mmCIF file of C-alpha atoms in Angstrom:
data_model
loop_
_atom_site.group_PDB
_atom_site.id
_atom_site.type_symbol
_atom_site.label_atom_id
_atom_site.label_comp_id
_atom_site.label_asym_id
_atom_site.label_seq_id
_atom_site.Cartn_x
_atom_site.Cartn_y
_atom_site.Cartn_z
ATOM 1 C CA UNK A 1 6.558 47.661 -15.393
ATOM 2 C CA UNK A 2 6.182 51.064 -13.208
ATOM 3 C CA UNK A 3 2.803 52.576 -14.148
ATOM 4 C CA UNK A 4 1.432 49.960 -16.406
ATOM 5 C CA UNK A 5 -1.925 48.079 -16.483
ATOM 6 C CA UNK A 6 0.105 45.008 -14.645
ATOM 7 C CA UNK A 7 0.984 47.270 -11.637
ATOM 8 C CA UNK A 8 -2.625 48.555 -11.384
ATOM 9 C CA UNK A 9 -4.223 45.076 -11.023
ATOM 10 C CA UNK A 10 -1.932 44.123 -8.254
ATOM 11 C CA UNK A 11 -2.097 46.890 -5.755
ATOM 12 C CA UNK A 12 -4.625 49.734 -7.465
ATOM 13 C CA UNK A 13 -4.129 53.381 -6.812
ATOM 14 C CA UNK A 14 -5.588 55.275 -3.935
ATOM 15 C CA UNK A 15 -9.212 56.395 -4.898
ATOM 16 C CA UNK A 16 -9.669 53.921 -7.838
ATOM 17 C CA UNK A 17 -12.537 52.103 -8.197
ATOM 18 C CA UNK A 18 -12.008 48.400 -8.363
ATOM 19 C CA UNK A 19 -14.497 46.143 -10.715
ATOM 20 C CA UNK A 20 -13.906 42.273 -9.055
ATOM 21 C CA UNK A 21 -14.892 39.638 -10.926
ATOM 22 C CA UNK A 22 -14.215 41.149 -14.116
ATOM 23 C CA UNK A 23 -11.510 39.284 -16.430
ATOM 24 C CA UNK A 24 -9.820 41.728 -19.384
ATOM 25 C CA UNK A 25 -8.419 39.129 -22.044
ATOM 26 C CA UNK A 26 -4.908 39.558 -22.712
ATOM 27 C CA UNK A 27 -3.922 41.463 -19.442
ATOM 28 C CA UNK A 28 -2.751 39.088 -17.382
ATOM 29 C CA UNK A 29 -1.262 37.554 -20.157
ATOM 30 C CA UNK A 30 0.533 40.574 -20.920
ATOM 31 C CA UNK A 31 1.642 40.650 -17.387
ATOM 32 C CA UNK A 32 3.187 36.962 -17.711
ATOM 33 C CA UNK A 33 5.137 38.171 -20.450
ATOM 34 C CA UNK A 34 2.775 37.611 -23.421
ATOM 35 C CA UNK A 35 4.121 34.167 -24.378
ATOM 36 C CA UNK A 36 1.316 32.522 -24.813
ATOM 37 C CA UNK A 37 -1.314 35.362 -25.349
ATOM 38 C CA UNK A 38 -4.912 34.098 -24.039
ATOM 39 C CA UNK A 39 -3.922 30.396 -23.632
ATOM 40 C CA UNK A 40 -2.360 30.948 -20.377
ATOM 41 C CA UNK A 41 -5.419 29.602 -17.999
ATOM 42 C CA UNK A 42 -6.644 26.826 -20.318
ATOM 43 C CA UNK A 43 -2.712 25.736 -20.538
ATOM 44 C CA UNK A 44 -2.330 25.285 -17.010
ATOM 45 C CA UNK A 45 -5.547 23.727 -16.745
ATOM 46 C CA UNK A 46 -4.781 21.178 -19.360
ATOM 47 C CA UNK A 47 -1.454 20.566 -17.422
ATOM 48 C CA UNK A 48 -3.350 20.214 -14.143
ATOM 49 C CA UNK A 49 -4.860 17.649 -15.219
ATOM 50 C CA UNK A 50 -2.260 15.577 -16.826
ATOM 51 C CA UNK A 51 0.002 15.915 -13.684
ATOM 52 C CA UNK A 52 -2.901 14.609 -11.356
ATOM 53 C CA UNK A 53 -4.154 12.040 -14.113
ATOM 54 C CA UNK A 54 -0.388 10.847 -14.140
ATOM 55 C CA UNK A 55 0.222 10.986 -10.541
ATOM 56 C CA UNK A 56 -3.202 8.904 -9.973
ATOM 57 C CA UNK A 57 -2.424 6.289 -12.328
ATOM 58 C CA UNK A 58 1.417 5.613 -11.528
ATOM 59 C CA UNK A 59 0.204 5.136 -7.523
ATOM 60 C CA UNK A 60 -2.613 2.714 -8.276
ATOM 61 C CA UNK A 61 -0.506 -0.592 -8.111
ATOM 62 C CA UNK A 62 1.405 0.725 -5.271
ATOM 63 C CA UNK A 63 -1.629 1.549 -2.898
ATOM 64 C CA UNK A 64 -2.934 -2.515 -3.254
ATOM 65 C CA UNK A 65 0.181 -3.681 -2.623
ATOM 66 C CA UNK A 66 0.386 -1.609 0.591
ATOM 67 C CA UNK A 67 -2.899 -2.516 1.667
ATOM 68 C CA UNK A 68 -1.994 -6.588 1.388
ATOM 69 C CA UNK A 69 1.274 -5.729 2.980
ATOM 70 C CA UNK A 70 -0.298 -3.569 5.579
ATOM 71 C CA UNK A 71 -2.913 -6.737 6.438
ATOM 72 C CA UNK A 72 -0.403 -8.984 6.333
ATOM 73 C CA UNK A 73 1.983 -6.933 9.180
ATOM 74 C CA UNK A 74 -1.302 -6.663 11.469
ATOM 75 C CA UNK A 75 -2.449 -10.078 10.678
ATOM 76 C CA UNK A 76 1.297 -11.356 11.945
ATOM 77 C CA UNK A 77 1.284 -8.591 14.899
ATOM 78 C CA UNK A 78 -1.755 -9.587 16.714
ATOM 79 C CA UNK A 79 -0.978 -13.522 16.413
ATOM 80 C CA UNK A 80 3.013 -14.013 17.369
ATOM 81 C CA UNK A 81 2.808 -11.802 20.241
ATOM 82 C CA UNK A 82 3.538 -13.767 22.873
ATOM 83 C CA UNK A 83 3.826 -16.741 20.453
ATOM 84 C CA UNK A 84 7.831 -19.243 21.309
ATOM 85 C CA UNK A 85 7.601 -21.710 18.842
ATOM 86 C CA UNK A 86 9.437 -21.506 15.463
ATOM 87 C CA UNK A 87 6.713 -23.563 14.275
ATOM 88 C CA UNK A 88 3.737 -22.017 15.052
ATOM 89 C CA UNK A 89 5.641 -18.515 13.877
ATOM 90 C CA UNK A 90 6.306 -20.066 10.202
ATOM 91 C CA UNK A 91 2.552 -20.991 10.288
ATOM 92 C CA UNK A 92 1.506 -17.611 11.226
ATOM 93 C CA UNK A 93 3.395 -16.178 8.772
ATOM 94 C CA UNK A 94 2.394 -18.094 5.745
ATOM 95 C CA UNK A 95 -1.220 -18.112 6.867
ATOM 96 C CA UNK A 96 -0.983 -14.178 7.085
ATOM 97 C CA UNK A 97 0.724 -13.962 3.453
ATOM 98 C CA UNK A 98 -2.375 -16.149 2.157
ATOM 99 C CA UNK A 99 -5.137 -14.013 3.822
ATOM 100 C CA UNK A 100 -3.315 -10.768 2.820
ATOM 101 C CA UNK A 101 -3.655 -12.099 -0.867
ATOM 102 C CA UNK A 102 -6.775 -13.878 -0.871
ATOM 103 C CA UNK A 103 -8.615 -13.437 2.161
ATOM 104 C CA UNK A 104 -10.698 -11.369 0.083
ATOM 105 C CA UNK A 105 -11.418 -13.579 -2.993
ATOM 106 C CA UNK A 106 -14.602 -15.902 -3.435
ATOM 107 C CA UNK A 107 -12.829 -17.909 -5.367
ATOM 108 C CA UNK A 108 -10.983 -19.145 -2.083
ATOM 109 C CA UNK A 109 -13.807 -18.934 0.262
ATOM 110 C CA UNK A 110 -13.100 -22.691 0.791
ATOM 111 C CA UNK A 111 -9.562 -22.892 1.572
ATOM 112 C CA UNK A 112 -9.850 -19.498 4.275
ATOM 113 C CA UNK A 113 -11.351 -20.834 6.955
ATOM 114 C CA UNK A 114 -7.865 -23.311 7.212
ATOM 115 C CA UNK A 115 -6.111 -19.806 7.240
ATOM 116 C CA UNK A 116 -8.232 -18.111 9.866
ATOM 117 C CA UNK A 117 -8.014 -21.449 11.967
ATOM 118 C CA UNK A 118 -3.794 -21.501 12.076
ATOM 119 C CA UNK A 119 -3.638 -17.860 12.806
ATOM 120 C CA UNK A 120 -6.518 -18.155 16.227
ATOM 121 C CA UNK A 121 -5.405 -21.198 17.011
ATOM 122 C CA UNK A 122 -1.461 -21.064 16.997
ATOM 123 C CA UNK A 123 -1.600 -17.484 18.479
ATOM 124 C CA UNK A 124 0.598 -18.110 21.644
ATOM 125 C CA UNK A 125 2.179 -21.756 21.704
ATOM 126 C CA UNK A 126 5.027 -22.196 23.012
ATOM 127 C CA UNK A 127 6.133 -25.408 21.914
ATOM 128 C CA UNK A 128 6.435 -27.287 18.507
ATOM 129 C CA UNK A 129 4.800 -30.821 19.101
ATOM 130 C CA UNK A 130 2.048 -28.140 20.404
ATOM 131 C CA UNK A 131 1.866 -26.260 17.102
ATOM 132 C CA UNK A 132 1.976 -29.802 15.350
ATOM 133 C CA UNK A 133 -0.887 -30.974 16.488
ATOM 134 C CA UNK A 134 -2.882 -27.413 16.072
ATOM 135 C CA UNK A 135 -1.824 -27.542 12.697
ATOM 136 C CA UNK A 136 -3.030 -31.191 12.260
ATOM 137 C CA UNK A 137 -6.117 -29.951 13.842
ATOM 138 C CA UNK A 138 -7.185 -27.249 12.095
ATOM 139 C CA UNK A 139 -6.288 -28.987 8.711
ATOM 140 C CA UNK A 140 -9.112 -32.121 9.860
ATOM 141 C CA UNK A 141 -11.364 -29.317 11.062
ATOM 142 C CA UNK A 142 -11.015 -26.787 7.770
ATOM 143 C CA UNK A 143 -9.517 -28.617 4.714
ATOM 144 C CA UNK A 144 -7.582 -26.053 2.835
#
């Protein structure tokens, strides 16, 4: 479109003076072809929208599950590190799962501090009849 109104608004001519801010209807639609003749800007807008409403909505679920999983990985992490016993490790694990889920829930308050107790407590033991006995100890102590 050599010498048109389209050609002007992109680059003007030398010496021309250019008004900013001002929007003619219909010319930039005419530039894009004229297929949709004025609803160009409130089209993509609407679309905006939907693809950010969509996007949103379909990641929801996804980021809570991440975020138990996530606790759950640092929970086991920072309690089997130097941690031998098969034991103790199966405790840690399970105890991890349930604080991922419901560390977090009132509802549970009662049971958690059974949870908290395995994963301090069995943190490094290197033996089974060792992890035993924390595990007995920690269910007398905190009844889950």
């Amino acid at each position: 479109m050599h010498g048109t109104i389209c050609e002007s608004r992109m680059v003007p001519p030398a010496g021309a003076e250019v008004a900013t801010g001002w929007r003619i209807p219909g010319v930039l639609d005419g530039c894009a072809g004229g297929w949709v003749k004025g609803w160009a800007h409130p089209l993509s807008a609407i679309l905006t929208i939907i693809v950010v409403a969509g996007t949103l909505l379909s990641s929801s679920g996804s980021v809570v599950a991440q975020t138990s999983m996530e606790k759950q990985a640092q929970c086991e992490l920072s309690a089997i590190r130097d941690t031998r016993s098969g034991l103790a490790i199966q405790f840690i694990r399970s105890a991890c799962n349930w604080l991922a889920l419901n560390g977090d829930s009132l509802l549970n308050e009662s049971s958690k501090g059974y949870y908290v107790c395995l994963v301090r407590q069995l943190s490094g033991v290197q033996a089974d009849e060792a992890a035993a006995a924390i595990v007995s100890a920690c269910r007398t102590s905190s009844p889950p």
